[in-house]
Short mmCIF file of N, CA and C in Angstrom, two decimals:
data_model
loop_
_atom_site.label_atom_id
_atom_site.label_comp_id
_atom_site.label_asym_id
_atom_site.label_seq_id
_atom_site.Cartn_x
_atom_site.Cartn_y
_atom_site.Cartn_z
N UNK A 1 -25.03 -1.55 12.52
CA UNK A 1 -24.25 -0.37 12.79
C UNK A 1 -22.91 -0.78 13.39
N UNK A 2 -21.86 -0.26 12.81
CA UNK A 2 -20.51 -0.59 13.26
C UNK A 2 -20.13 0.37 14.39
N UNK A 3 -19.64 -0.15 15.51
CA UNK A 3 -19.28 0.72 16.64
C UNK A 3 -18.19 1.73 16.24
N UNK A 4 -18.31 2.93 16.77
CA UNK A 4 -17.37 4.00 16.44
C UNK A 4 -15.94 3.66 16.84
N UNK A 5 -15.78 2.95 17.97
CA UNK A 5 -14.43 2.60 18.40
C UNK A 5 -13.77 1.65 17.41
N UNK A 6 -14.56 0.78 16.75
CA UNK A 6 -14.01 -0.14 15.77
C UNK A 6 -13.57 0.62 14.51
N UNK A 7 -14.36 1.59 14.12
CA UNK A 7 -13.98 2.44 12.99
C UNK A 7 -12.70 3.20 13.30
N UNK A 8 -12.61 3.73 14.51
CA UNK A 8 -11.39 4.45 14.92
C UNK A 8 -10.20 3.50 14.94
N UNK A 9 -10.39 2.30 15.42
CA UNK A 9 -9.32 1.30 15.45
C UNK A 9 -8.85 0.97 14.03
N UNK A 10 -9.79 0.80 13.11
CA UNK A 10 -9.44 0.52 11.71
C UNK A 10 -8.68 1.69 11.10
N UNK A 11 -9.12 2.92 11.37
CA UNK A 11 -8.43 4.10 10.85
C UNK A 11 -6.99 4.15 11.34
N UNK A 12 -6.80 3.91 12.62
CA UNK A 12 -5.45 3.95 13.19
C UNK A 12 -4.59 2.82 12.62
N UNK A 13 -5.17 1.63 12.51
CA UNK A 13 -4.42 0.50 11.97
C UNK A 13 -4.01 0.74 10.52
N UNK A 14 -4.95 1.20 9.69
CA UNK A 14 -4.63 1.49 8.29
C UNK A 14 -3.60 2.59 8.18
N UNK A 15 -3.77 3.63 8.98
CA UNK A 15 -2.80 4.72 8.97
C UNK A 15 -1.42 4.24 9.34
N UNK A 16 -1.33 3.42 10.38
CA UNK A 16 -0.04 2.91 10.83
C UNK A 16 0.62 2.05 9.75
N UNK A 17 -0.17 1.18 9.14
CA UNK A 17 0.38 0.30 8.09
C UNK A 17 0.92 1.13 6.93
N UNK A 18 0.15 2.11 6.49
CA UNK A 18 0.57 2.89 5.32
C UNK A 18 1.68 3.89 5.66
N UNK A 19 1.68 4.43 6.87
CA UNK A 19 2.78 5.31 7.26
C UNK A 19 4.07 4.49 7.34
N UNK A 20 4.01 3.37 8.03
CA UNK A 20 5.19 2.52 8.15
C UNK A 20 5.64 2.03 6.78
N UNK A 21 4.68 1.62 5.95
CA UNK A 21 5.01 1.12 4.62
C UNK A 21 5.62 2.16 3.70
N UNK A 22 5.30 3.42 3.91
CA UNK A 22 5.83 4.46 3.02
C UNK A 22 7.25 4.88 3.39
N UNK A 23 7.65 4.69 4.63
CA UNK A 23 8.93 5.22 5.11
C UNK A 23 10.14 4.69 4.34
N UNK A 24 10.27 3.39 4.21
CA UNK A 24 11.41 2.80 3.53
C UNK A 24 11.43 3.21 2.05
N UNK A 25 10.26 3.32 1.46
CA UNK A 25 10.16 3.72 0.05
C UNK A 25 10.59 5.18 -0.13
N UNK A 26 10.23 6.02 0.82
CA UNK A 26 10.62 7.44 0.74
C UNK A 26 12.12 7.58 0.96
N UNK A 27 12.65 6.82 1.89
CA UNK A 27 14.08 6.92 2.21
C UNK A 27 14.97 6.31 1.13
N UNK A 28 14.47 5.32 0.42
CA UNK A 28 15.27 4.61 -0.59
C UNK A 28 14.51 4.52 -1.91
N UNK A 29 14.32 5.64 -2.59
CA UNK A 29 13.51 5.64 -3.82
C UNK A 29 14.12 4.79 -4.94
N UNK A 30 15.43 4.71 -5.01
CA UNK A 30 16.06 3.89 -6.05
C UNK A 30 15.75 2.42 -5.87
N UNK A 31 15.83 1.96 -4.63
CA UNK A 31 15.51 0.56 -4.33
C UNK A 31 14.02 0.28 -4.57
N UNK A 32 13.19 1.26 -4.24
CA UNK A 32 11.76 1.07 -4.49
C UNK A 32 11.47 1.03 -5.99
N UNK A 33 12.17 1.85 -6.75
CA UNK A 33 12.00 1.82 -8.22
C UNK A 33 12.35 0.43 -8.75
N UNK A 34 13.39 -0.18 -8.20
CA UNK A 34 13.77 -1.52 -8.61
C UNK A 34 12.67 -2.53 -8.24
N UNK A 35 12.07 -2.36 -7.06
CA UNK A 35 10.97 -3.23 -6.66
C UNK A 35 9.78 -3.09 -7.61
N UNK A 36 9.47 -1.86 -8.00
CA UNK A 36 8.39 -1.61 -8.96
C UNK A 36 8.73 -2.25 -10.30
N UNK A 37 9.97 -2.09 -10.73
CA UNK A 37 10.42 -2.68 -12.00
C UNK A 37 10.24 -4.21 -12.00
N UNK A 38 10.56 -4.84 -10.90
CA UNK A 38 10.50 -6.30 -10.83
C UNK A 38 9.08 -6.85 -11.04
N UNK A 39 8.09 -6.05 -10.78
CA UNK A 39 6.71 -6.49 -11.01
C UNK A 39 6.41 -6.65 -12.51
N UNK A 40 7.19 -5.99 -13.36
CA UNK A 40 7.05 -6.10 -14.82
C UNK A 40 5.62 -5.80 -15.29
N UNK A 41 5.05 -4.72 -14.75
CA UNK A 41 3.69 -4.33 -15.11
C UNK A 41 3.68 -2.96 -15.79
N UNK A 42 4.45 -2.03 -15.27
CA UNK A 42 4.45 -0.66 -15.80
C UNK A 42 5.42 -0.50 -16.96
N UNK A 43 5.09 0.39 -17.88
CA UNK A 43 6.09 0.75 -18.91
C UNK A 43 7.29 1.38 -18.22
N UNK A 44 8.46 1.19 -18.77
CA UNK A 44 9.70 1.65 -18.14
C UNK A 44 9.70 3.14 -17.83
N UNK A 45 9.10 3.96 -18.69
CA UNK A 45 9.13 5.40 -18.46
C UNK A 45 8.29 5.83 -17.25
N UNK A 46 7.43 4.95 -16.75
CA UNK A 46 6.61 5.28 -15.58
C UNK A 46 7.20 4.81 -14.25
N UNK A 47 8.20 3.95 -14.30
CA UNK A 47 8.72 3.35 -13.07
C UNK A 47 9.26 4.40 -12.10
N UNK A 48 10.14 5.27 -12.55
CA UNK A 48 10.71 6.27 -11.64
C UNK A 48 9.66 7.26 -11.12
N UNK A 49 8.80 7.82 -11.98
CA UNK A 49 7.77 8.73 -11.43
C UNK A 49 6.86 8.05 -10.40
N UNK A 50 6.49 6.79 -10.66
CA UNK A 50 5.65 6.07 -9.70
C UNK A 50 6.42 5.82 -8.41
N UNK A 51 7.68 5.43 -8.53
CA UNK A 51 8.49 5.13 -7.34
C UNK A 51 8.72 6.37 -6.48
N UNK A 52 8.72 7.52 -7.09
CA UNK A 52 8.95 8.75 -6.34
C UNK A 52 7.65 9.28 -5.73
N UNK A 53 6.54 9.21 -6.45
CA UNK A 53 5.29 9.81 -5.97
C UNK A 53 4.43 8.87 -5.12
N UNK A 54 4.44 7.59 -5.42
CA UNK A 54 3.56 6.65 -4.72
C UNK A 54 3.76 6.64 -3.20
N UNK A 55 4.99 6.58 -2.70
CA UNK A 55 5.14 6.58 -1.23
C UNK A 55 4.60 7.84 -0.57
N UNK A 56 4.74 8.97 -1.23
CA UNK A 56 4.21 10.22 -0.67
C UNK A 56 2.69 10.22 -0.68
N UNK A 57 2.10 9.63 -1.70
CA UNK A 57 0.64 9.48 -1.74
C UNK A 57 0.18 8.57 -0.61
N UNK A 58 0.90 7.46 -0.39
CA UNK A 58 0.57 6.56 0.71
C UNK A 58 0.65 7.29 2.06
N UNK A 59 1.73 8.03 2.26
CA UNK A 59 1.92 8.75 3.51
C UNK A 59 0.82 9.79 3.74
N UNK A 60 0.53 10.56 2.72
CA UNK A 60 -0.50 11.61 2.82
C UNK A 60 -1.87 11.01 3.12
N UNK A 61 -2.23 9.95 2.40
CA UNK A 61 -3.52 9.31 2.61
C UNK A 61 -3.59 8.70 4.01
N UNK A 62 -2.48 8.11 4.46
CA UNK A 62 -2.46 7.50 5.80
C UNK A 62 -2.67 8.54 6.89
N UNK A 63 -1.99 9.66 6.77
CA UNK A 63 -2.14 10.72 7.76
C UNK A 63 -3.57 11.26 7.74
N UNK A 64 -4.10 11.44 6.55
CA UNK A 64 -5.46 11.99 6.42
C UNK A 64 -6.52 11.03 6.94
N UNK A 65 -6.34 9.73 6.72
CA UNK A 65 -7.36 8.79 7.18
C UNK A 65 -7.41 8.74 8.71
N UNK A 66 -6.29 9.03 9.35
CA UNK A 66 -6.26 9.02 10.81
C UNK A 66 -6.69 10.36 11.40
N UNK A 67 -6.16 11.45 10.85
CA UNK A 67 -6.28 12.74 11.52
C UNK A 67 -7.26 13.74 10.90
N UNK A 68 -7.67 13.53 9.67
CA UNK A 68 -8.48 14.55 9.00
C UNK A 68 -9.94 14.14 8.92
N UNK A 69 -10.79 14.94 9.51
CA UNK A 69 -12.23 14.69 9.36
C UNK A 69 -12.69 15.06 7.95
N UNK A 70 -12.17 16.17 7.45
CA UNK A 70 -12.60 16.69 6.16
C UNK A 70 -12.21 15.79 4.99
N UNK A 71 -11.00 15.20 5.04
CA UNK A 71 -10.50 14.42 3.91
C UNK A 71 -10.47 12.92 4.17
N UNK A 72 -11.10 12.48 5.24
CA UNK A 72 -11.07 11.07 5.60
C UNK A 72 -11.64 10.17 4.51
N UNK A 73 -12.78 10.53 3.95
CA UNK A 73 -13.39 9.69 2.92
C UNK A 73 -12.52 9.62 1.66
N UNK A 74 -11.96 10.75 1.27
CA UNK A 74 -11.07 10.76 0.10
C UNK A 74 -9.83 9.93 0.36
N UNK A 75 -9.28 10.05 1.57
CA UNK A 75 -8.09 9.28 1.92
C UNK A 75 -8.40 7.79 1.92
N UNK A 76 -9.55 7.41 2.46
CA UNK A 76 -9.93 6.00 2.48
C UNK A 76 -10.12 5.48 1.05
N UNK A 77 -10.68 6.30 0.19
CA UNK A 77 -10.84 5.90 -1.21
C UNK A 77 -9.49 5.70 -1.88
N UNK A 78 -8.55 6.60 -1.63
CA UNK A 78 -7.20 6.46 -2.19
C UNK A 78 -6.55 5.18 -1.68
N UNK A 79 -6.67 4.92 -0.39
CA UNK A 79 -6.09 3.70 0.18
C UNK A 79 -6.73 2.46 -0.43
N UNK A 80 -8.04 2.49 -0.61
CA UNK A 80 -8.73 1.36 -1.21
C UNK A 80 -8.24 1.10 -2.64
N UNK A 81 -8.11 2.16 -3.41
CA UNK A 81 -7.62 2.02 -4.79
C UNK A 81 -6.18 1.50 -4.79
N UNK A 82 -5.34 2.05 -3.92
CA UNK A 82 -3.95 1.57 -3.83
C UNK A 82 -3.92 0.09 -3.48
N UNK A 83 -4.71 -0.32 -2.51
CA UNK A 83 -4.74 -1.73 -2.12
C UNK A 83 -5.20 -2.62 -3.28
N UNK A 84 -6.19 -2.16 -4.03
CA UNK A 84 -6.67 -2.94 -5.17
C UNK A 84 -5.58 -3.08 -6.23
N UNK A 85 -4.86 -1.99 -6.50
CA UNK A 85 -3.78 -2.03 -7.49
C UNK A 85 -2.64 -2.92 -7.00
N UNK A 86 -2.26 -2.77 -5.74
CA UNK A 86 -1.18 -3.60 -5.18
C UNK A 86 -1.57 -5.08 -5.24
N UNK A 87 -2.80 -5.38 -4.87
CA UNK A 87 -3.26 -6.77 -4.87
C UNK A 87 -3.28 -7.34 -6.28
N UNK A 88 -3.71 -6.54 -7.24
CA UNK A 88 -3.70 -6.99 -8.63
C UNK A 88 -2.27 -7.28 -9.10
N UNK A 89 -1.34 -6.42 -8.75
CA UNK A 89 0.06 -6.64 -9.12
C UNK A 89 0.62 -7.90 -8.50
N UNK A 90 0.28 -8.15 -7.26
CA UNK A 90 0.74 -9.37 -6.60
C UNK A 90 0.11 -10.59 -7.27
N UNK A 91 -1.19 -10.53 -7.53
CA UNK A 91 -1.87 -11.65 -8.17
C UNK A 91 -1.28 -11.98 -9.54
N UNK A 92 -1.05 -10.95 -10.34
CA UNK A 92 -0.47 -11.16 -11.67
C UNK A 92 0.86 -11.90 -11.55
N UNK A 93 1.68 -11.47 -10.61
CA UNK A 93 3.00 -12.07 -10.48
C UNK A 93 2.97 -13.44 -9.81
N UNK A 94 2.00 -13.69 -8.95
CA UNK A 94 1.83 -15.04 -8.41
C UNK A 94 1.42 -16.00 -9.53
N UNK A 95 0.52 -15.55 -10.38
CA UNK A 95 0.09 -16.39 -11.51
C UNK A 95 1.25 -16.62 -12.48
N UNK A 96 2.09 -15.63 -12.68
CA UNK A 96 3.28 -15.78 -13.53
C UNK A 96 4.32 -16.69 -12.90
N UNK A 97 4.22 -16.89 -11.60
CA UNK A 97 5.22 -17.69 -10.90
C UNK A 97 6.46 -16.90 -10.53
N UNK A 98 6.34 -15.59 -10.50
CA UNK A 98 7.48 -14.73 -10.19
C UNK A 98 7.87 -14.88 -8.72
N UNK A 99 9.15 -14.88 -8.48
CA UNK A 99 9.68 -14.98 -7.12
C UNK A 99 10.31 -13.64 -6.78
N UNK A 100 9.46 -12.66 -6.45
CA UNK A 100 9.93 -11.30 -6.21
C UNK A 100 9.50 -10.83 -4.83
N UNK A 101 10.24 -9.86 -4.32
CA UNK A 101 9.88 -9.26 -3.04
C UNK A 101 8.65 -8.39 -3.23
N UNK A 102 7.86 -8.31 -2.18
CA UNK A 102 6.62 -7.53 -2.24
C UNK A 102 6.88 -6.05 -2.45
N UNK A 103 7.86 -5.50 -1.75
CA UNK A 103 8.06 -4.05 -1.77
C UNK A 103 7.01 -3.33 -0.95
N UNK A 104 6.35 -4.07 -0.08
CA UNK A 104 5.25 -3.51 0.70
C UNK A 104 5.74 -2.68 1.89
N UNK A 105 6.53 -3.28 2.73
CA UNK A 105 7.00 -2.62 3.95
C UNK A 105 8.50 -2.33 3.91
N UNK A 106 9.18 -2.95 2.98
CA UNK A 106 10.62 -2.76 2.85
C UNK A 106 11.00 -2.81 1.38
N UNK A 107 12.07 -2.14 1.04
CA UNK A 107 12.54 -2.17 -0.35
C UNK A 107 13.56 -3.28 -0.56
N UNK A 108 13.81 -4.08 0.45
CA UNK A 108 14.77 -5.18 0.34
C UNK A 108 14.31 -6.17 -0.73
N UNK A 109 15.23 -6.56 -1.63
CA UNK A 109 14.85 -7.51 -2.68
C UNK A 109 14.75 -8.95 -2.21
N UNK A 110 15.13 -9.23 -0.97
CA UNK A 110 15.11 -10.61 -0.48
C UNK A 110 14.12 -10.84 0.66
N UNK A 111 13.60 -9.79 1.24
CA UNK A 111 12.64 -9.94 2.34
C UNK A 111 11.21 -9.86 1.81
N UNK A 112 10.33 -10.60 2.45
CA UNK A 112 8.90 -10.50 2.19
C UNK A 112 8.54 -10.82 0.74
N UNK A 113 8.91 -12.02 0.29
CA UNK A 113 8.59 -12.48 -1.06
C UNK A 113 7.07 -12.63 -1.18
N UNK A 114 6.51 -12.24 -2.33
CA UNK A 114 5.06 -12.27 -2.51
C UNK A 114 4.51 -13.69 -2.33
N UNK A 115 3.32 -13.75 -1.76
CA UNK A 115 2.64 -15.02 -1.54
C UNK A 115 1.13 -14.75 -1.47
N UNK A 116 0.38 -15.81 -1.39
CA UNK A 116 -1.07 -15.67 -1.27
C UNK A 116 -1.45 -15.00 0.04
N UNK A 117 -0.57 -15.07 1.02
CA UNK A 117 -0.81 -14.38 2.29
C UNK A 117 -0.94 -12.88 2.07
N UNK A 118 -0.16 -12.34 1.15
CA UNK A 118 -0.25 -10.90 0.85
C UNK A 118 -1.62 -10.56 0.27
N UNK A 119 -2.14 -11.42 -0.57
CA UNK A 119 -3.45 -11.19 -1.17
C UNK A 119 -4.52 -11.19 -0.09
N UNK A 120 -4.48 -12.19 0.79
CA UNK A 120 -5.47 -12.30 1.86
C UNK A 120 -5.36 -11.10 2.81
N UNK A 121 -4.13 -10.74 3.17
CA UNK A 121 -3.92 -9.58 4.05
C UNK A 121 -4.48 -8.31 3.42
N UNK A 122 -4.19 -8.10 2.14
CA UNK A 122 -4.69 -6.90 1.47
C UNK A 122 -6.21 -6.89 1.39
N UNK A 123 -6.81 -8.05 1.20
CA UNK A 123 -8.27 -8.11 1.18
C UNK A 123 -8.84 -7.72 2.54
N UNK A 124 -8.17 -8.13 3.61
CA UNK A 124 -8.57 -7.71 4.95
C UNK A 124 -8.46 -6.21 5.12
N UNK A 125 -7.35 -5.65 4.63
CA UNK A 125 -7.18 -4.19 4.67
C UNK A 125 -8.27 -3.50 3.86
N UNK A 126 -8.64 -4.08 2.72
CA UNK A 126 -9.69 -3.48 1.90
C UNK A 126 -11.03 -3.49 2.63
N UNK A 127 -11.32 -4.56 3.34
CA UNK A 127 -12.55 -4.61 4.14
C UNK A 127 -12.53 -3.53 5.23
N UNK A 128 -11.39 -3.40 5.90
CA UNK A 128 -11.25 -2.36 6.93
C UNK A 128 -11.45 -0.98 6.32
N UNK A 129 -10.88 -0.76 5.14
CA UNK A 129 -11.01 0.54 4.48
C UNK A 129 -12.45 0.81 4.12
N UNK A 130 -13.16 -0.21 3.68
CA UNK A 130 -14.57 -0.04 3.37
C UNK A 130 -15.38 0.36 4.58
N UNK A 131 -15.03 -0.15 5.73
CA UNK A 131 -15.71 0.22 6.98
C UNK A 131 -15.42 1.66 7.35
N UNK A 132 -14.17 2.07 7.14
CA UNK A 132 -13.78 3.45 7.47
C UNK A 132 -14.55 4.43 6.60
#
């Protein structure tokens, strides 16, 4: 049995990460669209819709995982799926040898270049989400 305080701590941590991570993307959707484009995974016609809606989905799920009893499980599921998709995108580009910014916490094209550390960190977040 996992202690309730640990579950609460994981909820707050995940919420904080996703709230913080969504802010720069919401404020600078054009730059985030460029970050999405650099991953070279999505068809071009999906880049702008994803860049506009994804940060709001992250923000909504983050708020719900922290504050909503009713939607907590759904929010955790959304966060888990997002983390799996993000991790897959990072893995694909690491295997390709791409030298691109993560686009995780900032839309800057030169900060936070993808690495195996991102994969390990996301796997940790996925474990936390599974506990929540």
